[in-house]
mmCIF file of N, CA, C and O in Angstrom:
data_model
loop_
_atom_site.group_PDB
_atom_site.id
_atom_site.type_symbol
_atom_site.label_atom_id
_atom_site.label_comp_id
_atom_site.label_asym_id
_atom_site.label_seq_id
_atom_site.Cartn_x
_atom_site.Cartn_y
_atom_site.Cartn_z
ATOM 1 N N UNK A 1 17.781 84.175 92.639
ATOM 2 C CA UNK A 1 18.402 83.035 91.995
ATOM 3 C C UNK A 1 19.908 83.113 92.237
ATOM 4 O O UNK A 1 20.476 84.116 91.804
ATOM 5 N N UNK A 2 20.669 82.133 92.910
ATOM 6 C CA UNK A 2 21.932 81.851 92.663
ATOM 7 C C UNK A 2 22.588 81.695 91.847
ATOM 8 O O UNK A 2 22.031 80.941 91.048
ATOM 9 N N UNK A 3 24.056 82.132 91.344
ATOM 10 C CA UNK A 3 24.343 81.669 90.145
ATOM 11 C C UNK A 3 25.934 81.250 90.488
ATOM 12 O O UNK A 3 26.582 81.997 91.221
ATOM 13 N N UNK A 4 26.440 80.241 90.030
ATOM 14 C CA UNK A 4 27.360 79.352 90.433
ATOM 15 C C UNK A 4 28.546 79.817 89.678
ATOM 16 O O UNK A 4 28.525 80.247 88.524
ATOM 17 N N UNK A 5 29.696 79.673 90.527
ATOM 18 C CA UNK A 5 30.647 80.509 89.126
ATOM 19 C C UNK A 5 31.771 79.563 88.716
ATOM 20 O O UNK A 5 32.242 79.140 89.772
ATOM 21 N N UNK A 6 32.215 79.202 88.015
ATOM 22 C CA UNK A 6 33.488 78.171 87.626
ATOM 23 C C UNK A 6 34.439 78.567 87.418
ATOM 24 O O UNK A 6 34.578 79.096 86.315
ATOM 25 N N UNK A 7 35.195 78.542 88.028
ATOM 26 C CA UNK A 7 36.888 78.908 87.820
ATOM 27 C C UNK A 7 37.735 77.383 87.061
ATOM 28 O O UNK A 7 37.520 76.178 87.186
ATOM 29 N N UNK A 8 38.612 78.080 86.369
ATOM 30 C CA UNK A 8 39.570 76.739 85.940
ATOM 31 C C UNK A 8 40.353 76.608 87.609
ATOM 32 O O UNK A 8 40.724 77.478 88.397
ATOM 33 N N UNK A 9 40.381 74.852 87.675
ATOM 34 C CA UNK A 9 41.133 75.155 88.980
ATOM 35 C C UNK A 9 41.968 74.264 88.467
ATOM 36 O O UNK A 9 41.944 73.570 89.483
ATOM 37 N N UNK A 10 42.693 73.677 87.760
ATOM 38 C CA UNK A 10 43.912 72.817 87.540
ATOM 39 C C UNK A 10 44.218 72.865 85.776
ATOM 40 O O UNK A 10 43.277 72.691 85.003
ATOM 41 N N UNK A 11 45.495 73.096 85.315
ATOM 42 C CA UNK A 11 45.925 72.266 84.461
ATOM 43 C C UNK A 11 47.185 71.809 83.863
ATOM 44 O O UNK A 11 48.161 72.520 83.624
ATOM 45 N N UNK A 12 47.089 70.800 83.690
ATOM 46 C CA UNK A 12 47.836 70.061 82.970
ATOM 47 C C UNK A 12 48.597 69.701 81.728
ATOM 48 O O UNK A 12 48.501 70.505 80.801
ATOM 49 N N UNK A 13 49.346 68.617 81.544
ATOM 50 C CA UNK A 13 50.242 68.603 80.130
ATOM 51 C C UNK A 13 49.127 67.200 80.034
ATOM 52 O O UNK A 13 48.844 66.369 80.898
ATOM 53 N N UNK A 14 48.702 67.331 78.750
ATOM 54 C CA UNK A 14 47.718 65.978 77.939
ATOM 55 C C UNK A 14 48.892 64.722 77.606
ATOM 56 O O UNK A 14 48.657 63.555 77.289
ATOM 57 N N UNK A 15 49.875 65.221 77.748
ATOM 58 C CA UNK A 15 50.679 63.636 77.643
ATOM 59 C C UNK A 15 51.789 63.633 77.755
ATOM 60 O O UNK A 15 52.436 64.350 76.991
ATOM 61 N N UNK A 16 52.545 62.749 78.848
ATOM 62 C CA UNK A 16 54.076 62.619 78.728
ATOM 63 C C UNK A 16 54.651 61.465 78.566
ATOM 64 O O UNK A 16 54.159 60.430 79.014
ATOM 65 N N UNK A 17 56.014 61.520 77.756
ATOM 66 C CA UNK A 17 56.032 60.116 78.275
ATOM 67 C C UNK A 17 57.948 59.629 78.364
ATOM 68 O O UNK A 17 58.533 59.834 77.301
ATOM 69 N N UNK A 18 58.407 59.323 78.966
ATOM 70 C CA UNK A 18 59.861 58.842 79.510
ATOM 71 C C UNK A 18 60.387 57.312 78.908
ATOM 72 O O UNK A 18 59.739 56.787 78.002
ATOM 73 N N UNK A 19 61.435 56.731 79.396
ATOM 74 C CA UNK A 19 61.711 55.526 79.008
ATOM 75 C C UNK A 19 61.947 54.852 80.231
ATOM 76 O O UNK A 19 61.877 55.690 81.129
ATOM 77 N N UNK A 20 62.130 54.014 80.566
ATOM 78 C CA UNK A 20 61.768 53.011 81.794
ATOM 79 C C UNK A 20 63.261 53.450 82.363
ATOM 80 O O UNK A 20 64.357 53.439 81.803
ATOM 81 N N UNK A 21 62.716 53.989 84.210
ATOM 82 C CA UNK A 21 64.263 54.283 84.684
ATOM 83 C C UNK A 21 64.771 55.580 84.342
ATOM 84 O O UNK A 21 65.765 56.051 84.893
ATOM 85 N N UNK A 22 63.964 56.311 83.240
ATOM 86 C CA UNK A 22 64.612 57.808 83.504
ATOM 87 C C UNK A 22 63.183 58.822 84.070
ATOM 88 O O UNK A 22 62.048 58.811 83.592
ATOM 89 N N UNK A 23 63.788 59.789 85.414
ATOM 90 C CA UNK A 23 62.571 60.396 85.580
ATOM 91 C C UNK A 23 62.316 61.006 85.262
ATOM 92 O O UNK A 23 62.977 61.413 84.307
ATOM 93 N N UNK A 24 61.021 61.830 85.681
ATOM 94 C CA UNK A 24 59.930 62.378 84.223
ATOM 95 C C UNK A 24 59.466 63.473 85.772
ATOM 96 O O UNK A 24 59.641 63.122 86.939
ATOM 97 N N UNK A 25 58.991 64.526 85.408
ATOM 98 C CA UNK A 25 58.459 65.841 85.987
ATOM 99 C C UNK A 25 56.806 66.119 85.411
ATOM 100 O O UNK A 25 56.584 66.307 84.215
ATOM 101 N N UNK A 26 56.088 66.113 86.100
ATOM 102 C CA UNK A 26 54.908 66.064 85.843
ATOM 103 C C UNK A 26 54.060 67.360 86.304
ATOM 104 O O UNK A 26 53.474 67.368 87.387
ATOM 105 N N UNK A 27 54.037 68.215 85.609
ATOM 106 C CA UNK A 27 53.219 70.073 86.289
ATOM 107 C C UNK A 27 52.131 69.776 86.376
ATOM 108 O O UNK A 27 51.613 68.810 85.815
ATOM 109 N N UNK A 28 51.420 70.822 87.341
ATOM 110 C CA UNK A 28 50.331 71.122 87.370
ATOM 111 C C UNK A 28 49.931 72.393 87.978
ATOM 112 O O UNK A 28 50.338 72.622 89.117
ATOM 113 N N UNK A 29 49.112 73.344 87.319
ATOM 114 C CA UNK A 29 48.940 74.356 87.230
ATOM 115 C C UNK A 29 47.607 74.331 88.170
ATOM 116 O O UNK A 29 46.739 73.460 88.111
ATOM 117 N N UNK A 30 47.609 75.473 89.063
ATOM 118 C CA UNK A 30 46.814 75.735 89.616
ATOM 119 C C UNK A 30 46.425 77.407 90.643
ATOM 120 O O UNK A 30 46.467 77.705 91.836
ATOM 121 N N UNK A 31 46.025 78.217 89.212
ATOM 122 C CA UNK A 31 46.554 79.684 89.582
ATOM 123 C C UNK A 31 45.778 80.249 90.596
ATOM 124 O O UNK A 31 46.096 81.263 91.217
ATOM 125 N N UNK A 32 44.472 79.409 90.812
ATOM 126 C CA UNK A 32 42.920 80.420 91.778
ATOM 127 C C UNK A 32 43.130 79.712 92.595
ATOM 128 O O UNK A 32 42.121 79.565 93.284
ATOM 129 N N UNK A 33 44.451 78.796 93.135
ATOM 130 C CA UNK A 33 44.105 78.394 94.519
ATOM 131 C C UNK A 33 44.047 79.286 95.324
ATOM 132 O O UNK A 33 44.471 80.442 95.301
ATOM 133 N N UNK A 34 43.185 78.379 96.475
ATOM 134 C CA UNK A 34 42.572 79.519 98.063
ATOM 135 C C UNK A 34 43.676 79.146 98.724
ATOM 136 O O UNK A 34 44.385 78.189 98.409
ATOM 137 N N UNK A 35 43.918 80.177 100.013
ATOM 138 C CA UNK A 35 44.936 79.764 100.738
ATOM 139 C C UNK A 35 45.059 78.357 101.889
ATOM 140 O O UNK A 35 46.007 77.818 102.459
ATOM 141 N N UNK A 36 43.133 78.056 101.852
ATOM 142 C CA UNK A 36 42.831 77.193 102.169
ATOM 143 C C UNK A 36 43.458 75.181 101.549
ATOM 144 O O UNK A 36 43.910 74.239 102.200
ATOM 145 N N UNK A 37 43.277 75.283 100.694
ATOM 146 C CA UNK A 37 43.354 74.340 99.868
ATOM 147 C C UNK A 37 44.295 73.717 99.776
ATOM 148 O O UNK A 37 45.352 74.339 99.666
ATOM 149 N N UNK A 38 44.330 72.234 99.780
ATOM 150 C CA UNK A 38 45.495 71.283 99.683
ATOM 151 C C UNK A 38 45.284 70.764 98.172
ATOM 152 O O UNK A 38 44.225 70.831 97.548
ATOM 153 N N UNK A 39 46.543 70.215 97.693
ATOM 154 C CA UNK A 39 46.819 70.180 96.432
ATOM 155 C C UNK A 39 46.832 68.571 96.347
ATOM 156 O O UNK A 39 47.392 68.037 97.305
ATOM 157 N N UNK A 40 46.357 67.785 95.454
ATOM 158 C CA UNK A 40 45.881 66.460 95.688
ATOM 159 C C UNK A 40 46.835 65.637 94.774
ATOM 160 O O UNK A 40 46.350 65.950 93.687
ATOM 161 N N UNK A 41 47.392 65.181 94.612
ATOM 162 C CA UNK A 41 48.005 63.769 93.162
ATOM 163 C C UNK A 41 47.675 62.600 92.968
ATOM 164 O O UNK A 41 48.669 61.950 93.293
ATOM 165 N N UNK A 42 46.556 61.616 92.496
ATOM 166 C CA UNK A 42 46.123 60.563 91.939
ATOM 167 C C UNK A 42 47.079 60.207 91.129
ATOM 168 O O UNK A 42 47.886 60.984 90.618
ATOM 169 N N UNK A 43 47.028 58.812 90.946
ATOM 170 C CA UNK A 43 46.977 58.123 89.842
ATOM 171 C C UNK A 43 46.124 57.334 89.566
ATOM 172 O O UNK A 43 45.441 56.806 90.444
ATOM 173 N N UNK A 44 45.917 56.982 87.791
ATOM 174 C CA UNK A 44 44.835 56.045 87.878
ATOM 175 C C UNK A 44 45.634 54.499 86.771
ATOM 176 O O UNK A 44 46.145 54.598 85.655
ATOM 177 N N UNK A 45 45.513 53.630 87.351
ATOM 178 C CA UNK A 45 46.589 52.617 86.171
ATOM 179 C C UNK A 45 45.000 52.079 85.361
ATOM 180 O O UNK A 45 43.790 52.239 85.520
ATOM 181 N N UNK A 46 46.071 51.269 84.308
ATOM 182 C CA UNK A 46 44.575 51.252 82.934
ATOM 183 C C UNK A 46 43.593 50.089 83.732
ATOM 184 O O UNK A 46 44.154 49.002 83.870
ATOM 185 N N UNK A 47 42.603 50.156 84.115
ATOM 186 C CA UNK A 47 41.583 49.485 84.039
ATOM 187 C C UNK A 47 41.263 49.479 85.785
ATOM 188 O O UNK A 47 40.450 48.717 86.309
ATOM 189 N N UNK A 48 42.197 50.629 86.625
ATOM 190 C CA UNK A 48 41.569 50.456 87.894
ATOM 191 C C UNK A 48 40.929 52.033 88.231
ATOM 192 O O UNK A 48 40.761 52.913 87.387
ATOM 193 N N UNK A 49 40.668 52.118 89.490
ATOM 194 C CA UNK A 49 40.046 53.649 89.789
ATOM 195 C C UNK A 49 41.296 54.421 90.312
ATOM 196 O O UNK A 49 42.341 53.807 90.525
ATOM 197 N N UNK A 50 41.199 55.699 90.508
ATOM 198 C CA UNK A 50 42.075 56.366 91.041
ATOM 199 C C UNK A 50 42.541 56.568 92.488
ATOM 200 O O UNK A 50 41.982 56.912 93.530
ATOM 201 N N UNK A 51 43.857 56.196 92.120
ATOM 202 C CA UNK A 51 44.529 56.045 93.825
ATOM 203 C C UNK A 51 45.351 57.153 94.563
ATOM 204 O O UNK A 51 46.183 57.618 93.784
ATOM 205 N N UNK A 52 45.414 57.897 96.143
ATOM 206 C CA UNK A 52 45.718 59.008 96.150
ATOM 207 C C UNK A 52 47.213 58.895 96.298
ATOM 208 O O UNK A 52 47.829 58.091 96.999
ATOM 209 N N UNK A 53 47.540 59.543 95.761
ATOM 210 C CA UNK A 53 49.307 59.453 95.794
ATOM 211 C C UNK A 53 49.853 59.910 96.758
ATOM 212 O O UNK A 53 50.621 59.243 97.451
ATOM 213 N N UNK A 54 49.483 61.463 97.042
ATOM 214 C CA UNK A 54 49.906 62.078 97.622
ATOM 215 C C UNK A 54 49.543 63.660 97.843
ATOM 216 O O UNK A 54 49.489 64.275 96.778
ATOM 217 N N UNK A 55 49.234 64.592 99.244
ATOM 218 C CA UNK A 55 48.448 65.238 99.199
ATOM 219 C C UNK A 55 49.818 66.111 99.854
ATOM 220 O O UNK A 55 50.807 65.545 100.319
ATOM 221 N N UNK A 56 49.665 67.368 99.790
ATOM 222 C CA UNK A 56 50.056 68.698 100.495
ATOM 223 C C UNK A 56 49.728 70.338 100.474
ATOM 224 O O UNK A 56 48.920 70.985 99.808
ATOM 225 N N UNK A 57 50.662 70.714 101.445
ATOM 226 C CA UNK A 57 49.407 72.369 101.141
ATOM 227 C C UNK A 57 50.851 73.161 100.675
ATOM 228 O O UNK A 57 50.705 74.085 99.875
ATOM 229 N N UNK A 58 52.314 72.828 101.161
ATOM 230 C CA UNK A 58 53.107 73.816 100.339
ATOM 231 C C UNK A 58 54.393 72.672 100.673
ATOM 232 O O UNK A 58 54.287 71.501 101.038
ATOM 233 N N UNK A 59 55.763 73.570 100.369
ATOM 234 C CA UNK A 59 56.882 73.004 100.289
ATOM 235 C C UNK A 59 56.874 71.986 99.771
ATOM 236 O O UNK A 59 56.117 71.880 98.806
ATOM 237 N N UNK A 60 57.748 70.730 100.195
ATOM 238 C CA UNK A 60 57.586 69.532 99.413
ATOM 239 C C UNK A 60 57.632 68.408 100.588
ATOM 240 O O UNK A 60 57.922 68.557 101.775
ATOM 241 N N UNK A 61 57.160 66.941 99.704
ATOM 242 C CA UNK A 61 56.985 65.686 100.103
ATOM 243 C C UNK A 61 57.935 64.648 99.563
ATOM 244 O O UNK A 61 58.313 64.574 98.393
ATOM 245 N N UNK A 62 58.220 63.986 100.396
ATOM 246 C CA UNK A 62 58.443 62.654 99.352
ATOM 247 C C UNK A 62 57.297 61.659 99.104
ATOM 248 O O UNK A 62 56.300 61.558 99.818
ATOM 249 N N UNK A 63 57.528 61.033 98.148
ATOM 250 C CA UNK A 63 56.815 59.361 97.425
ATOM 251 C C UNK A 63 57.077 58.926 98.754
ATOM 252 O O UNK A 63 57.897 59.453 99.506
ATOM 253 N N UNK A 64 56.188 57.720 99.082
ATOM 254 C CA UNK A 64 56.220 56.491 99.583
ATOM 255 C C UNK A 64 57.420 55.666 98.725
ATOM 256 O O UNK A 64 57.729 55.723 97.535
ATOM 257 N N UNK A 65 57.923 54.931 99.768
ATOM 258 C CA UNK A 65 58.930 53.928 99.044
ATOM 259 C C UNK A 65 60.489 54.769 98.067
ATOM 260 O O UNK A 65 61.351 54.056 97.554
ATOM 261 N N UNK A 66 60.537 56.111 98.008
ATOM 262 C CA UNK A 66 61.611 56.729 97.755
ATOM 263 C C UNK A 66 61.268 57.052 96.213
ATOM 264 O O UNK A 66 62.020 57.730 95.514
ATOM 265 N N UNK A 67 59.791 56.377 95.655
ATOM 266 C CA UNK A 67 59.902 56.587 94.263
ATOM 267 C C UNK A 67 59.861 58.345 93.629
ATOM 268 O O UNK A 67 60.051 58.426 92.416
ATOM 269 N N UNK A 68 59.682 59.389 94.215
ATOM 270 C CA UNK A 68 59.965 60.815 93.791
ATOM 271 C C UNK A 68 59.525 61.457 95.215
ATOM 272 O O UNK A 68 59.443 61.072 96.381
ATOM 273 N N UNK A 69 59.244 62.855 94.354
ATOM 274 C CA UNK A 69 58.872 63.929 95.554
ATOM 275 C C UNK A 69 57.751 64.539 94.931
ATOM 276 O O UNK A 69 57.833 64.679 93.710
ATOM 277 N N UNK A 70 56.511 65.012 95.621
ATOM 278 C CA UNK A 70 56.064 66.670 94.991
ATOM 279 C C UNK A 70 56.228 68.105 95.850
ATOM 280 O O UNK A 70 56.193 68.451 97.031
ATOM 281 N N UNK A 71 56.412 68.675 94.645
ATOM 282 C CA UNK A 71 56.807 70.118 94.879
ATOM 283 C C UNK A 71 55.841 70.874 94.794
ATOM 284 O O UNK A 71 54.929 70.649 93.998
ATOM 285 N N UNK A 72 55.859 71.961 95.635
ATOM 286 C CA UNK A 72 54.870 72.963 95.748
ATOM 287 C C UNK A 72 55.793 74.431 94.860
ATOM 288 O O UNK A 72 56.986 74.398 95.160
ATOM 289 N N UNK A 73 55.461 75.536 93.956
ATOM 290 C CA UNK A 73 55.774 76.714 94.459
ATOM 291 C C UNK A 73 55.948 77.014 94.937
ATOM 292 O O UNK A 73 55.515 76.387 95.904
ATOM 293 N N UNK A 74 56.875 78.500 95.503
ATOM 294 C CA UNK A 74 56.319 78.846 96.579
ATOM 295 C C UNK A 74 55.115 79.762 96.734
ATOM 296 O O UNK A 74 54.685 79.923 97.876
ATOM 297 N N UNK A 75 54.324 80.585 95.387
ATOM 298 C CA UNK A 75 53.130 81.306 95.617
ATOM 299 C C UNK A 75 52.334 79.961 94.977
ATOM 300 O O UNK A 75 51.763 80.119 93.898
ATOM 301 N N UNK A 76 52.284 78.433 95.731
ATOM 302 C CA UNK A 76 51.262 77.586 95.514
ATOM 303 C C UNK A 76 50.724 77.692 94.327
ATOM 304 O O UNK A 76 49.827 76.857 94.217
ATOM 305 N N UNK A 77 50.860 78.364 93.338
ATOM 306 C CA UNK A 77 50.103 78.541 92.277
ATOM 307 C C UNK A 77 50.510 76.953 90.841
ATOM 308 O O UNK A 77 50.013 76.737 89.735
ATOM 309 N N UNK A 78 51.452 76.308 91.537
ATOM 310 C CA UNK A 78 51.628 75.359 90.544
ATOM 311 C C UNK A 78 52.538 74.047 91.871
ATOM 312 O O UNK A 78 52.778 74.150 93.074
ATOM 313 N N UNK A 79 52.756 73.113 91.015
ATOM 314 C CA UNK A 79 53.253 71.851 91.537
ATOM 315 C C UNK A 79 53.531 70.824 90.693
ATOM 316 O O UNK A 79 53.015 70.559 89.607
ATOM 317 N N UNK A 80 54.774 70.027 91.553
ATOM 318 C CA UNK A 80 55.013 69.280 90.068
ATOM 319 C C UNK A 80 55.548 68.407 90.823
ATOM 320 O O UNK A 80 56.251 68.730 91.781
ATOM 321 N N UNK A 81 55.197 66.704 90.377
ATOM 322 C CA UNK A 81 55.151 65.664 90.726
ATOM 323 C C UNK A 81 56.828 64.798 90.102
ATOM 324 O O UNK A 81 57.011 64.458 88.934
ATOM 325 N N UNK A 82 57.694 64.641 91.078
ATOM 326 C CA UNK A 82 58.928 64.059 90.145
ATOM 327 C C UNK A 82 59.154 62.712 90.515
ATOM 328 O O UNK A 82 59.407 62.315 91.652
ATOM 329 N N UNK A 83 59.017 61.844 89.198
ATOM 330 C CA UNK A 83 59.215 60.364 89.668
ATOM 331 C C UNK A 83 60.283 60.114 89.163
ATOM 332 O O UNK A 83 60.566 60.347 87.987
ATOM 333 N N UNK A 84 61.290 59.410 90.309
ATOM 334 C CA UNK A 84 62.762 59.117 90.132
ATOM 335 C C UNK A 84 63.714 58.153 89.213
ATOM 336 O O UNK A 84 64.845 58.246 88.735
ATOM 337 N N UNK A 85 62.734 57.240 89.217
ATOM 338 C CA UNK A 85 62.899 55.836 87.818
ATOM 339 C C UNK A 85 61.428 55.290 87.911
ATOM 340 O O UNK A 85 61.089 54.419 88.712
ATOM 341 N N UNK A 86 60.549 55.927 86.962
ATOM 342 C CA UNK A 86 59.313 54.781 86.710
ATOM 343 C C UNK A 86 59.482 53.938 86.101
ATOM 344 O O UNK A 86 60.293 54.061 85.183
ATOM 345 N N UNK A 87 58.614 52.307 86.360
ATOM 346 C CA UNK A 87 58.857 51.478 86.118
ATOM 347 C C UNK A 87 57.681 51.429 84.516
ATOM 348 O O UNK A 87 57.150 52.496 84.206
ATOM 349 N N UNK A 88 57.444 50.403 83.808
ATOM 350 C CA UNK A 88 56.430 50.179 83.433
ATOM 351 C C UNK A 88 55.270 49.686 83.568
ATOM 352 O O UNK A 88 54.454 49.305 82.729
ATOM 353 N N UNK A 89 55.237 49.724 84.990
ATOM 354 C CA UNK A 89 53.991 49.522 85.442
ATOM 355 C C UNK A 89 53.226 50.763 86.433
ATOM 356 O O UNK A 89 52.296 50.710 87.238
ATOM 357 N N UNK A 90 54.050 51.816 85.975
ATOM 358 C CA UNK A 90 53.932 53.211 86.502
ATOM 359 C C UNK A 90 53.395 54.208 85.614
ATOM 360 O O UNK A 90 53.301 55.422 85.793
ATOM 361 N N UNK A 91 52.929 53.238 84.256
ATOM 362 C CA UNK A 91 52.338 53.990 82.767
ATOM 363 C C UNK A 91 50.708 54.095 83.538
ATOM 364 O O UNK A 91 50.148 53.046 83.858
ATOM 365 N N UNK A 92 50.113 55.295 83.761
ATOM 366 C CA UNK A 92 48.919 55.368 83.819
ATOM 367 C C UNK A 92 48.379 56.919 83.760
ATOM 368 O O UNK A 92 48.899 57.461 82.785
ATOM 369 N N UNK A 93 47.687 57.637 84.329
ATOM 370 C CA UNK A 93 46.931 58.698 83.947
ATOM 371 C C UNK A 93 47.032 59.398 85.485
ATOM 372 O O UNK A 93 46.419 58.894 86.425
ATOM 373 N N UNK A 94 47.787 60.492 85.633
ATOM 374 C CA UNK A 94 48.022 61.711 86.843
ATOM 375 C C UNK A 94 46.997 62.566 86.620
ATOM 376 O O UNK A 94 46.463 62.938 85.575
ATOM 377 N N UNK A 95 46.777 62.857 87.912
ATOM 378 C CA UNK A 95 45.732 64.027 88.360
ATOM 379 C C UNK A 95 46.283 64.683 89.340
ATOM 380 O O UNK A 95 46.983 64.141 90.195
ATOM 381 N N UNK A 96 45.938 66.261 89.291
ATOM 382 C CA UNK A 96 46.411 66.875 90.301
ATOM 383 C C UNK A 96 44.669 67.656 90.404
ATOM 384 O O UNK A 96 43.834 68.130 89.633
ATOM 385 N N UNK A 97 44.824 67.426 91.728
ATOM 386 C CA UNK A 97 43.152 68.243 92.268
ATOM 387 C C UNK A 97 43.444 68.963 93.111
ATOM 388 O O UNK A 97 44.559 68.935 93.632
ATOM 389 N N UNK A 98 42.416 69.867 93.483
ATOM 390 C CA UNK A 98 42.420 70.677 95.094
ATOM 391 C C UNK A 98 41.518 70.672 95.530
ATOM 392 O O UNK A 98 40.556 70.911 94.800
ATOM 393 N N UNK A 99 41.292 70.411 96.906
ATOM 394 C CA UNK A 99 40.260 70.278 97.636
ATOM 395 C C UNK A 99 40.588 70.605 99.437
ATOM 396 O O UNK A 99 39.676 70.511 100.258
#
């Protein structure tokens, strides 16, 4: 018999929240990453599905359109998403995955 094992692989802050135009830093924890693994950022706005923001395996990225960057660690073990002025239509629900 196989037996399947679960690791925590991400977490997060349950809620943040900024004022329109000041930016906001968004962590995400992710201590059992493989060296394999790219680090994922969704968003999901209220009433649609989740859209990929932005993916990498280390150092950093920018946003599309100049709106932030994400950051890697450098032992990958965490990352953090910085948006430069969100708007209010930038209120929705972050995910950070690995896959």
């Amino acid at each position: 018999m196989a037996a399947a094992v679960a690791r925590a692989q991400v977490q997060q802050q349950p809620f943040l929240e900024t004022t329109e135009g000041t930016g906001i830093n968004i962590t995400c924890s992710h201590p059992q990453i493989q060296s394999s693994e790219l680090i994922y950022w969704y968003r999901q706005l209220p009433g649609r599905g989740p859209e990929l923001l932005v993916s990498i395996h280390k150092d950093s990225k920018e946003l599309p359109d100049n709106a932030g960057r994400l950051s890697v660690s450098a032992d990958r073990r965490s990352s953090a998403l910085w948006l430069a002025g969100p708007r209010r239509g930038d209120a929705a629900v972050y995910y950070c995955a690995l896959g």
